[in-house]
Amino acid sequence: MAEFHIQQGYTKLFQDRSVEHLKKENLTTTVATETTATEDLDARWQRVVERRSFLKGIGMAGAALSASTLLATEGIAQTSSSTGKLSKGDVALLQFAAWAEIVESDLWTQYAELGGVGPSGGGAAQSSEEFQKFIGGNPAYTLALQNLDGDMPQYITDNTDDELSHAAFLKAFLRSRGEVPVDLEPFRTLPSSQATGARQIKRLTSLMNLNVDLSWYTRYRSGKNPDLGAAFKGPFVIKNQPAIPLNDTDTPPSTNPAIPITGRDAERIQAIANTAGFHFAFIEQGGASLYPTLAFKATDPTVLRILVSIGGVEIDHFGLWHDKGANAVSQPLAGVVDPVTGLTFPDLNNPATELTQTNKILPEPCNFISKSLPRCSVIRPTSTQNGGAVATVKAFTEDGLFIGQSPAFFELSMQLAVAADSVRRGF
Ligand SMILES: [Fe+2]
Ligand SMILES: [Fe+2]
């Protein structure tokens, strides 16, 4: 019926050129369409209810349910299922997500200590942030990060806050269901940076010697998809490079890296900050791919909800960092050379190509599911093989995050990853 009324309205529009008449006619048509659409929706719901009832073999009693009753019933069903014991598969998914979040929290905390908002960081100190107490700030690093974007300290602090909340929530949720959350505390054995701003505590991850895979930069500008066999190279190579200041001798905290970046100390701290800018995006694109692969396998609706909802924030982070990292390879900042490692940050807009242009930060539509289907703008990869738990552990390991970690750490990490990747929906 709704379609009929709309069609009738269009016919009138073409038949009658009187503006006043058109307005009146449109109004009548709109009201009539909305009323009919509501009636139509109710009728459709009834048909859905009938069909569901028929399928469930509960007869005509179900067919009498209104749409609101049906929704309420489903709400109750979801609530009751959200207090029961989780399947082994769902536990494995959440435990791996917790592993990833604890790792993320550790590395982001290091970034926040040195480059987040705080007494020495950029912008006003945020006394309300619960982790304000441990943010010292490294002035040179913060200034260099602010060459990528003036708001970098705030973004770093907020990303850290998000990861801490992800880890705490997942652990608490697992506990609330009688499950044991992941404990990585015994593996906090790695040294801190000696630079001004860093707390002298033991860490789970190292940010001092990274190989930052930049293939995501090309992948998201390409119409091809790794899940359909495509392979990508980054636009340049970041290898054996620190992403945080190592000590005050290497990068004096009083250094002022003003653009154009000149002089050994300014170049060094800027190269380190630029590396961080790309590392932020590398980490978060990993999260953006991991969560969909985990979500596909979830059985309990609440577990699915958790994975989809946290995953969305990883994607949000990635989009932000993609933009900020790209500022290191566009003017006026492009061209910085690290005086220690020789790493060069090229100008990727000279020449700007489809796969390098720095402001092409939104995903290009790509092959998805089948090359015979139209290209679609999606997160990729989302296959277990390319974006799953094992792929994540491997990528983080190759990144250099776990340099110095014990064999027991890798064993536990791979155990959790294999368990998560092996989950099949419904078990
Ligand atoms: Fe996270
Ligand atoms: Fe994240």
CSV table of C-alpha atoms and ligand atoms in Angstrom, one decimal:
chain,number,residue,atom,x,y,z
A,1,MET,CA,0.0,0.0,0.0
A,2,ALA,CA,2.8,2.4,0.8
A,3,GLU,CA,4.4,1.9,-2.6
A,4,PHE,CA,1.0,2.6,-4.2
A,5,HIS,CA,0.6,6.0,-2.4
A,6,ILE,CA,4.1,7.1,-3.3
A,7,GLN,CA,3.5,6.2,-6.9
A,8,GLN,CA,0.3,8.2,-6.8
A,9,GLY,CA,2.1,11.2,-5.4
A,10,TYR,CA,4.7,11.1,-8.2
A,11,THR,CA,2.0,10.9,-10.9
A,12,LYS,CA,0.4,14.0,-9.4
A,13,LEU,CA,3.7,15.8,-9.4
A,14,PHE,CA,4.2,15.3,-13.1
A,15,GLN,CA,0.6,16.0,-14.0
A,16,ASP,CA,0.0,19.2,-12.2
A,17,ARG,CA,2.4,22.2,-12.4
A,18,SER,CA,0.7,24.4,-9.9
A,19,VAL,CA,3.2,24.9,-7.0
A,20,GLU,CA,0.5,25.4,-4.4
A,21,HIS,CA,-1.3,22.4,-5.5
A,22,LEU,CA,1.9,20.4,-5.5
A,23,LYS,CA,2.7,21.3,-1.9
A,24,LYS,CA,-0.8,20.4,-0.8
A,25,GLU,CA,-0.8,17.2,-2.8
A,26,ASN,CA,2.7,16.3,-1.4
A,27,LEU,CA,1.6,16.9,2.2
A,28,THR,CA,-1.5,14.7,1.7
A,29,THR,CA,0.6,12.0,0.1
A,30,THR,CA,3.2,12.1,2.8
A,31,VAL,CA,0.7,11.8,5.6
A,32,ALA,CA,-1.2,9.1,3.8
A,33,THR,CA,2.1,7.3,3.1
A,34,GLU,CA,3.3,7.4,6.7
A,35,THR,CA,-0.1,6.2,8.0
A,36,THR,CA,-0.2,3.4,5.5
A,37,ALA,CA,3.5,2.6,6.2
A,38,THR,CA,2.7,2.2,9.9
A,39,GLU,CA,-0.2,-0.1,9.2
A,40,ASP,CA,2.0,-1.9,6.7
A,41,LEU,CA,4.8,-2.3,9.3
A,42,ASP,CA,2.3,-3.8,11.8
A,43,ALA,CA,1.0,-6.2,9.1
A,44,ARG,CA,4.6,-7.2,8.3
A,45,TRP,CA,5.4,-7.8,11.9
A,46,GLN,CA,2.4,-10.0,12.2
A,47,ARG,CA,3.6,-12.0,9.2
A,48,VAL,CA,7.1,-12.3,10.8
A,49,VAL,CA,5.5,-13.5,14.0
A,50,GLU,CA,3.3,-16.0,12.2
A,51,ARG,CA,6.3,-17.3,10.3
A,52,ARG,CA,8.4,-17.6,13.4
A,53,SER,CA,5.6,-19.2,15.3
A,54,PHE,CA,5.0,-21.6,12.5
A,55,LEU,CA,8.6,-22.5,12.4
A,56,LYS,CA,8.8,-23.0,16.1
A,57,GLY,CA,5.6,-25.0,16.1
A,58,ILE,CA,3.9,-22.9,18.7
A,59,GLY,CA,0.8,-22.4,16.6
A,60,MET,CA,-1.5,-19.3,16.4
A,61,ALA,CA,-0.8,-18.1,19.9
A,62,GLY,CA,2.4,-16.6,18.7
A,63,ALA,CA,0.7,-15.0,15.7
A,64,ALA,CA,-1.3,-12.8,18.1
A,65,LEU,CA,1.8,-11.1,19.5
A,66,SER,CA,2.3,-7.5,18.6
A,67,ALA,CA,5.6,-6.2,17.5
A,68,SER,CA,6.3,-4.6,20.8
A,69,THR,CA,5.5,-7.8,22.7
A,70,LEU,CA,7.8,-9.7,20.4
A,71,LEU,CA,10.7,-7.2,21.0
A,72,ALA,CA,10.1,-7.4,24.7
A,73,THR,CA,10.2,-11.2,24.7
A,74,GLU,CA,13.5,-11.1,22.7
A,75,GLY,CA,14.9,-8.7,25.3
A,76,ILE,CA,14.1,-11.0,28.1
A,77,ALA,CA,15.6,-13.9,26.2
A,78,GLN,CA,18.8,-12.0,25.7
A,79,THR,CA,19.0,-10.9,29.4
A,80,SER,CA,18.5,-14.5,30.6
A,81,SER,CA,21.1,-15.8,28.2
A,82,SER,CA,23.5,-13.1,29.3
A,83,THR,CA,23.9,-14.5,32.8
A,84,GLY,CA,24.5,-18.1,32.0
A,85,LYS,CA,27.7,-20.1,31.6
A,86,LEU,CA,29.6,-19.2,28.5
A,87,SER,CA,30.5,-21.8,25.9
A,88,LYS,CA,34.2,-22.8,25.8
A,89,GLY,CA,34.4,-21.1,22.4
A,90,ASP,CA,33.1,-17.7,23.7
A,91,VAL,CA,35.5,-17.9,26.6
A,92,ALA,CA,38.4,-18.4,24.2
A,93,LEU,CA,37.3,-15.4,22.1
A,94,LEU,CA,37.1,-13.1,25.1
A,95,GLN,CA,40.3,-14.4,26.6
A,96,PHE,CA,42.2,-13.6,23.4
A,97,ALA,CA,40.5,-10.2,23.2
A,98,ALA,CA,41.7,-9.6,26.8
A,99,TRP,CA,45.2,-10.7,25.9
A,100,ALA,CA,45.2,-8.1,23.0
A,101,GLU,CA,43.8,-5.4,25.2
A,102,ILE,CA,46.4,-6.0,28.0
A,103,VAL,CA,49.1,-5.8,25.4
A,104,GLU,CA,47.6,-2.6,23.9
A,105,SER,CA,47.2,-1.1,27.4
A,106,ASP,CA,50.9,-1.7,28.2
A,107,LEU,CA,52.2,-0.1,25.0
A,108,TRP,CA,49.7,2.8,25.1
A,109,THR,CA,50.5,3.5,28.7
A,110,GLN,CA,54.2,4.0,27.7
A,111,TYR,CA,53.1,6.4,25.0
A,112,ALA,CA,50.9,8.3,27.4
A,113,GLU,CA,53.6,8.7,30.0
A,114,LEU,CA,55.9,10.3,27.5
A,115,GLY,CA,53.6,12.0,25.1
A,116,GLY,CA,50.1,12.2,26.6
A,117,VAL,CA,48.5,15.2,28.3
A,118,GLY,CA,50.2,16.1,31.6
A,119,PRO,CA,52.4,18.5,33.4
A,120,SER,CA,54.9,18.6,30.6
A,121,GLY,CA,52.7,17.4,27.8
A,122,GLY,CA,50.7,19.5,25.4
A,123,GLY,CA,47.6,21.3,26.4
A,124,ALA,CA,46.1,21.7,29.8
A,125,ALA,CA,46.6,18.9,32.3
A,126,GLN,CA,43.6,16.7,32.8
A,127,SER,CA,43.2,16.3,36.5
A,128,SER,CA,40.1,14.1,36.0
A,129,GLU,CA,41.9,11.4,34.1
A,130,GLU,CA,42.4,8.5,36.5
A,131,PHE,CA,45.9,7.8,35.2
A,132,GLN,CA,47.0,11.4,35.4
A,133,LYS,CA,49.2,10.5,38.3
A,134,PHE,CA,51.6,8.5,36.2
A,135,ILE,CA,51.9,10.9,33.3
A,136,GLY,CA,55.2,12.7,33.5
A,137,GLY,CA,55.6,13.9,29.9
A,138,ASN,CA,58.7,14.3,27.8
A,139,PRO,CA,58.6,17.9,26.5
A,140,ALA,CA,60.7,17.2,23.3
A,141,TYR,CA,58.7,14.1,22.4
A,142,THR,CA,55.4,15.9,23.0
A,143,LEU,CA,56.4,18.8,20.8
A,144,ALA,CA,57.6,16.5,18.1
A,145,LEU,CA,54.3,14.6,18.3
A,146,GLN,CA,52.5,17.9,18.1
A,147,ASN,CA,54.1,18.6,14.7
A,148,LEU,CA,51.9,15.8,13.5
A,149,ASP,CA,48.8,17.4,15.1
A,150,GLY,CA,48.5,19.8,17.9
A,151,ASP,CA,46.0,17.5,19.6
A,152,MET,CA,48.2,14.4,19.7
A,153,PRO,CA,48.7,14.4,23.5
A,154,GLN,CA,45.0,14.4,24.0
A,155,TYR,CA,44.4,11.6,21.5
A,156,ILE,CA,47.2,9.5,23.0
A,157,THR,CA,45.8,9.9,26.5
A,158,ASP,CA,42.3,9.0,25.3
A,159,ASN,CA,43.4,6.0,23.3
A,160,THR,CA,45.2,4.8,26.4
A,161,ASP,CA,42.2,5.3,28.5
A,162,ASP,CA,40.1,3.3,25.9
A,163,GLU,CA,42.6,0.3,26.0
A,164,LEU,CA,42.7,0.3,29.8
A,165,SER,CA,38.9,0.2,29.8
A,166,HIS,CA,38.8,-2.6,27.2
A,167,ALA,CA,41.1,-4.7,29.3
A,168,ALA,CA,39.4,-4.0,32.6
A,169,PHE,CA,36.0,-4.7,31.2
A,170,LEU,CA,36.9,-8.0,29.5
A,171,LYS,CA,38.6,-9.2,32.6
A,172,ALA,CA,35.6,-8.3,34.8
A,173,PHE,CA,33.1,-9.8,32.3
A,174,LEU,CA,35.0,-13.1,32.3
A,175,ARG,CA,35.1,-13.1,36.0
A,176,SER,CA,31.3,-12.3,36.2
A,177,ARG,CA,30.7,-15.5,34.3
A,178,GLY,CA,32.9,-17.6,36.5
A,179,GLU,CA,35.8,-17.7,34.1
A,180,VAL,CA,39.5,-17.0,34.6
A,181,PRO,CA,40.7,-13.9,32.9
A,182,VAL,CA,44.1,-13.8,31.2
A,183,ASP,CA,47.0,-12.9,33.6
A,184,LEU,CA,50.0,-11.4,31.9
A,185,GLU,CA,51.4,-9.9,35.1
A,186,PRO,CA,54.3,-12.5,35.3
A,187,PHE,CA,55.5,-11.2,32.0
A,188,ARG,CA,56.0,-7.6,33.0
A,189,THR,CA,59.8,-8.0,32.8
A,190,LEU,CA,60.9,-5.6,30.1
A,191,PRO,CA,62.8,-2.3,30.9
A,192,SER,CA,61.3,1.2,30.7
A,193,SER,CA,62.6,4.0,28.7
A,194,GLN,CA,65.2,6.0,30.6
A,195,ALA,CA,64.0,9.3,29.1
A,196,THR,CA,62.4,12.1,31.2
A,197,GLY,CA,58.7,11.3,31.7
A,198,ALA,CA,58.8,7.5,31.8
A,199,ARG,CA,58.1,5.7,35.0
A,200,GLN,CA,60.7,3.2,36.0
A,201,ILE,CA,58.6,0.0,36.1
A,202,LYS,CA,58.7,-3.3,34.3
A,203,ARG,CA,56.8,-3.5,31.0
A,204,LEU,CA,55.1,-6.2,28.9
A,205,THR,CA,56.1,-4.6,25.6
A,206,SER,CA,59.0,-2.8,24.1
A,207,LEU,CA,58.8,0.2,21.9
A,208,MET,CA,62.5,0.8,21.5
A,209,ASN,CA,63.3,-1.3,18.4
A,210,LEU,CA,60.3,-1.6,16.1
A,211,ASN,CA,59.8,-2.8,12.6
A,212,VAL,CA,56.5,-1.0,11.7
A,213,ASP,CA,54.6,-2.9,9.0
A,214,LEU,CA,53.2,-0.2,6.8
A,215,SER,CA,51.3,-2.4,4.3
A,216,TRP,CA,48.0,-1.2,5.8
A,217,TYR,CA,48.8,2.2,4.2
A,218,THR,CA,48.7,0.7,0.7
A,219,ARG,CA,46.1,-1.9,1.5
A,220,TYR,CA,43.4,0.7,2.4
A,221,ARG,CA,44.2,2.8,-0.6
A,222,SER,CA,43.9,-0.2,-2.9
A,223,GLY,CA,40.9,-1.9,-4.5
A,224,LYS,CA,42.4,-5.3,-3.7
A,225,ASN,CA,41.8,-7.4,-0.6
A,226,PRO,CA,44.3,-9.6,1.2
A,227,ASP,CA,41.5,-12.1,1.9
A,228,LEU,CA,41.2,-12.6,-1.8
A,229,GLY,CA,44.9,-13.2,-2.3
A,230,ALA,CA,46.3,-9.6,-2.6
A,231,ALA,CA,49.7,-8.8,-1.0
A,232,PHE,CA,50.8,-5.3,-0.2
A,233,LYS,CA,54.0,-3.4,0.5
A,234,GLY,CA,54.2,-0.3,2.6
A,235,PRO,CA,55.2,3.0,0.9
A,236,PHE,CA,58.5,3.0,2.8
A,237,VAL,CA,60.2,0.9,5.4
A,238,ILE,CA,60.5,1.5,9.2
A,239,LYS,CA,63.0,-1.0,10.6
A,240,ASN,CA,64.8,-1.2,14.0
A,241,GLN,CA,63.5,2.2,15.0
A,242,PRO,CA,62.5,3.5,18.4
A,243,ALA,CA,59.0,4.9,18.8
A,244,ILE,CA,59.7,6.5,22.2
A,245,PRO,CA,62.7,8.5,23.4
A,246,LEU,CA,65.3,6.1,24.8
A,247,ASN,CA,67.1,8.4,27.2
A,248,ASP,CA,67.9,12.1,27.7
A,249,THR,CA,71.4,11.8,26.2
A,250,ASP,CA,70.0,10.6,22.8
A,251,THR,CA,67.1,13.1,22.9
A,252,PRO,CA,67.6,15.9,25.4
A,253,PRO,CA,64.1,16.8,26.8
A,254,SER,CA,64.8,20.5,26.2
A,255,THR,CA,65.0,20.0,22.4
A,256,ASN,CA,62.6,22.1,20.4
A,257,PRO,CA,61.8,20.4,17.1
A,258,ALA,CA,60.4,23.5,15.3
A,259,ILE,CA,59.5,23.1,11.6
A,260,PRO,CA,61.6,23.0,9.4
A,261,ILE,CA,63.3,20.3,11.4
A,262,THR,CA,67.1,21.0,11.5
A,263,GLY,CA,69.9,19.8,13.7
A,264,ARG,CA,70.7,16.4,15.1
A,265,ASP,CA,68.6,16.4,18.2
A,266,ALA,CA,65.5,17.8,16.5
A,267,GLU,CA,65.8,15.3,13.7
A,268,ARG,CA,66.2,12.4,16.0
A,269,ILE,CA,63.2,13.2,18.2
A,270,GLN,CA,61.1,14.0,15.2
A,271,ALA,CA,61.9,10.7,13.5
A,272,ILE,CA,61.0,8.9,16.8
A,273,ALA,CA,57.7,10.7,17.0
A,274,ASN,CA,57.0,10.1,13.3
A,275,THR,CA,57.6,6.4,13.9
A,276,ALA,CA,55.1,6.5,16.8
A,277,GLY,CA,52.6,8.1,14.5
A,278,PHE,CA,52.8,5.2,12.1
A,279,HIS,CA,53.0,2.6,14.9
A,280,PHE,CA,49.7,3.9,16.4
A,281,ALA,CA,47.9,3.2,13.1
A,282,PHE,CA,49.6,-0.2,12.8
A,283,ILE,CA,48.4,-1.3,16.2
A,284,GLU,CA,44.9,-0.1,15.7
A,285,GLN,CA,44.4,-1.4,12.2
A,286,GLY,CA,45.3,-4.8,13.7
A,287,GLY,CA,42.5,-4.4,16.3
A,288,ALA,CA,40.2,-3.3,13.5
A,289,SER,CA,40.7,-6.6,11.7
A,290,LEU,CA,41.0,-8.8,14.8
A,291,TYR,CA,37.6,-8.0,16.3
A,292,PRO,CA,35.5,-8.9,13.2
A,293,THR,CA,37.3,-12.2,13.0
A,294,LEU,CA,36.5,-12.9,16.6
A,295,ALA,CA,32.9,-11.7,16.3
A,296,PHE,CA,32.1,-14.1,13.5
A,297,LYS,CA,32.7,-17.0,15.9
A,298,ALA,CA,30.7,-15.8,18.9
A,299,THR,CA,27.7,-17.7,20.0
A,300,ASP,CA,26.3,-15.8,23.0
A,301,PRO,CA,24.6,-12.6,21.8
A,302,THR,CA,26.2,-10.7,24.7
A,303,VAL,CA,29.7,-11.9,23.6
A,304,LEU,CA,28.9,-10.8,20.1
A,305,ARG,CA,27.8,-7.4,21.3
A,306,ILE,CA,31.0,-7.0,23.3
A,307,LEU,CA,33.2,-7.9,20.4
A,308,VAL,CA,31.4,-5.8,17.9
A,309,SER,CA,31.2,-2.8,20.3
A,310,ILE,CA,34.9,-2.8,21.3
A,311,GLY,CA,35.9,-3.6,17.7
A,312,GLY,CA,34.2,-0.4,16.5
A,313,VAL,CA,36.4,1.7,18.8
A,314,GLU,CA,39.5,0.0,17.4
A,315,ILE,CA,38.4,1.1,13.9
A,316,ASP,CA,37.7,4.6,15.2
A,317,HIS,CA,41.3,4.7,16.6
A,318,PHE,CA,42.7,3.5,13.3
A,319,GLY,CA,41.0,6.1,11.3
A,320,LEU,CA,42.4,8.8,13.5
A,321,TRP,CA,46.0,7.6,13.5
A,322,HIS,CA,45.9,7.0,9.8
A,323,ASP,CA,45.3,10.7,9.4
A,324,LYS,CA,48.0,11.7,11.9
A,325,GLY,CA,50.7,9.4,10.7
A,326,ALA,CA,50.2,10.6,7.2
A,327,ASN,CA,51.2,14.1,8.3
A,328,ALA,CA,54.8,12.8,8.8
A,329,VAL,CA,55.0,12.2,5.1
A,330,SER,CA,53.4,15.3,3.7
A,331,GLN,CA,54.5,18.9,3.8
A,332,PRO,CA,55.7,20.8,5.8
A,333,LEU,CA,57.0,17.9,7.8
A,334,ALA,CA,58.1,15.4,5.1
A,335,GLY,CA,61.7,14.7,4.6
A,336,VAL,CA,62.9,14.1,8.1
A,337,VAL,CA,66.0,11.8,8.3
A,338,ASP,CA,66.9,10.0,11.5
A,339,PRO,CA,70.6,10.9,12.2
A,340,VAL,CA,71.1,7.6,14.0
A,341,THR,CA,69.3,5.0,11.9
A,342,GLY,CA,69.1,6.8,8.6
A,343,LEU,CA,65.3,6.2,8.4
A,344,THR,CA,63.8,8.8,5.9
A,345,PHE,CA,60.2,10.0,6.0
A,346,PRO,CA,59.6,10.7,2.3
A,347,ASP,CA,57.0,13.1,0.8
A,348,LEU,CA,54.3,10.7,-0.3
A,349,ASN,CA,52.6,13.5,-2.2
A,350,ASN,CA,55.6,14.0,-4.5
A,351,PRO,CA,54.2,12.6,-6.7
A,352,ALA,CA,50.8,11.9,-5.2
A,353,THR,CA,49.6,8.5,-6.5
A,354,GLU,CA,46.5,6.5,-5.8
A,355,LEU,CA,48.4,4.3,-3.4
A,356,THR,CA,50.4,7.1,-1.6
A,357,GLN,CA,48.4,10.3,-1.5
A,358,THR,CA,48.4,11.2,2.1
A,359,ASN,CA,44.9,12.5,2.5
A,360,LYS,CA,43.3,9.4,1.1
A,361,ILE,CA,42.8,8.1,4.6
A,362,LEU,CA,39.2,6.7,4.1
A,363,PRO,CA,39.1,3.1,2.9
A,364,GLU,CA,38.9,2.6,-0.9
A,365,PRO,CA,36.1,0.2,-2.0
A,366,CYS,CA,37.8,-3.1,-2.5
A,367,ASN,CA,37.0,-6.7,-3.6
A,368,PHE,CA,35.0,-8.4,-0.9
A,369,ILE,CA,33.6,-11.9,-0.6
A,370,SER,CA,34.0,-12.5,-4.4
A,371,LYS,CA,35.7,-10.6,-7.1
A,372,SER,CA,32.6,-11.0,-9.2
A,373,LEU,CA,30.7,-8.8,-6.8
A,374,PRO,CA,30.9,-5.0,-6.9
A,375,ARG,CA,33.7,-3.5,-4.8
A,376,CYS,CA,32.7,-2.5,-1.3
A,377,SER,CA,34.4,-0.2,1.3
A,378,VAL,CA,35.1,-2.6,4.2
A,379,ILE,CA,37.6,-3.4,6.9
A,380,ARG,CA,40.1,-5.8,5.6
A,381,PRO,CA,41.4,-8.4,6.2
A,382,THR,CA,38.7,-10.1,8.2
A,383,SER,CA,39.7,-13.7,7.5
A,384,THR,CA,41.0,-15.8,10.4
A,385,GLN,CA,44.2,-16.5,8.4
A,386,ASN,CA,45.0,-12.9,7.7
A,387,GLY,CA,43.4,-11.0,10.6
A,388,GLY,CA,42.7,-13.5,13.3
A,389,ALA,CA,44.4,-14.2,16.7
A,390,VAL,CA,47.4,-16.1,15.5
A,391,ALA,CA,48.0,-13.5,12.8
A,392,THR,CA,47.8,-10.8,15.5
A,393,VAL,CA,50.4,-12.5,17.7
A,394,LYS,CA,52.7,-13.0,14.7
A,395,ALA,CA,52.3,-9.4,13.5
A,396,PHE,CA,53.0,-8.0,17.0
A,397,THR,CA,56.0,-10.2,17.4
A,398,GLU,CA,57.4,-9.2,14.0
A,399,ASP,CA,56.8,-5.6,15.0
A,400,GLY,CA,59.3,-6.0,17.8
A,401,LEU,CA,56.8,-5.4,20.6
A,402,PHE,CA,57.9,-8.5,22.4
A,403,ILE,CA,61.7,-8.3,22.1
A,404,GLY,CA,63.1,-9.7,25.3
A,405,GLN,CA,60.0,-11.7,26.3
A,406,SER,CA,60.4,-15.2,27.7
A,407,PRO,CA,59.5,-18.4,25.7
A,408,ALA,CA,56.7,-18.9,28.2
A,409,PHE,CA,55.1,-15.7,27.1
A,410,PHE,CA,55.1,-16.7,23.4
A,411,GLU,CA,53.8,-20.1,24.4
A,412,LEU,CA,50.9,-18.7,26.4
A,413,SER,CA,50.1,-16.1,23.7
A,414,MET,CA,50.0,-18.7,20.9
A,415,GLN,CA,47.9,-21.1,23.0
A,416,LEU,CA,45.3,-18.4,23.5
A,417,ALA,CA,45.5,-17.4,19.9
A,418,VAL,CA,45.1,-20.9,18.5
A,419,ALA,CA,42.2,-21.5,20.9
A,420,ALA,CA,40.4,-18.4,19.7
A,421,ASP,CA,41.1,-19.1,16.0
A,422,SER,CA,39.8,-22.7,16.4
A,423,VAL,CA,36.4,-21.5,17.7
A,424,ARG,CA,33.4,-22.3,15.5
A,425,ARG,CA,30.1,-20.5,16.0
A,426,GLY,CA,27.6,-22.4,18.0
A,427,PHE,CA,30.1,-24.4,20.1
B,1,FE,FE,41.4,-2.0,22.5
B,2,FE,FE,43.2,-0.4,20.2
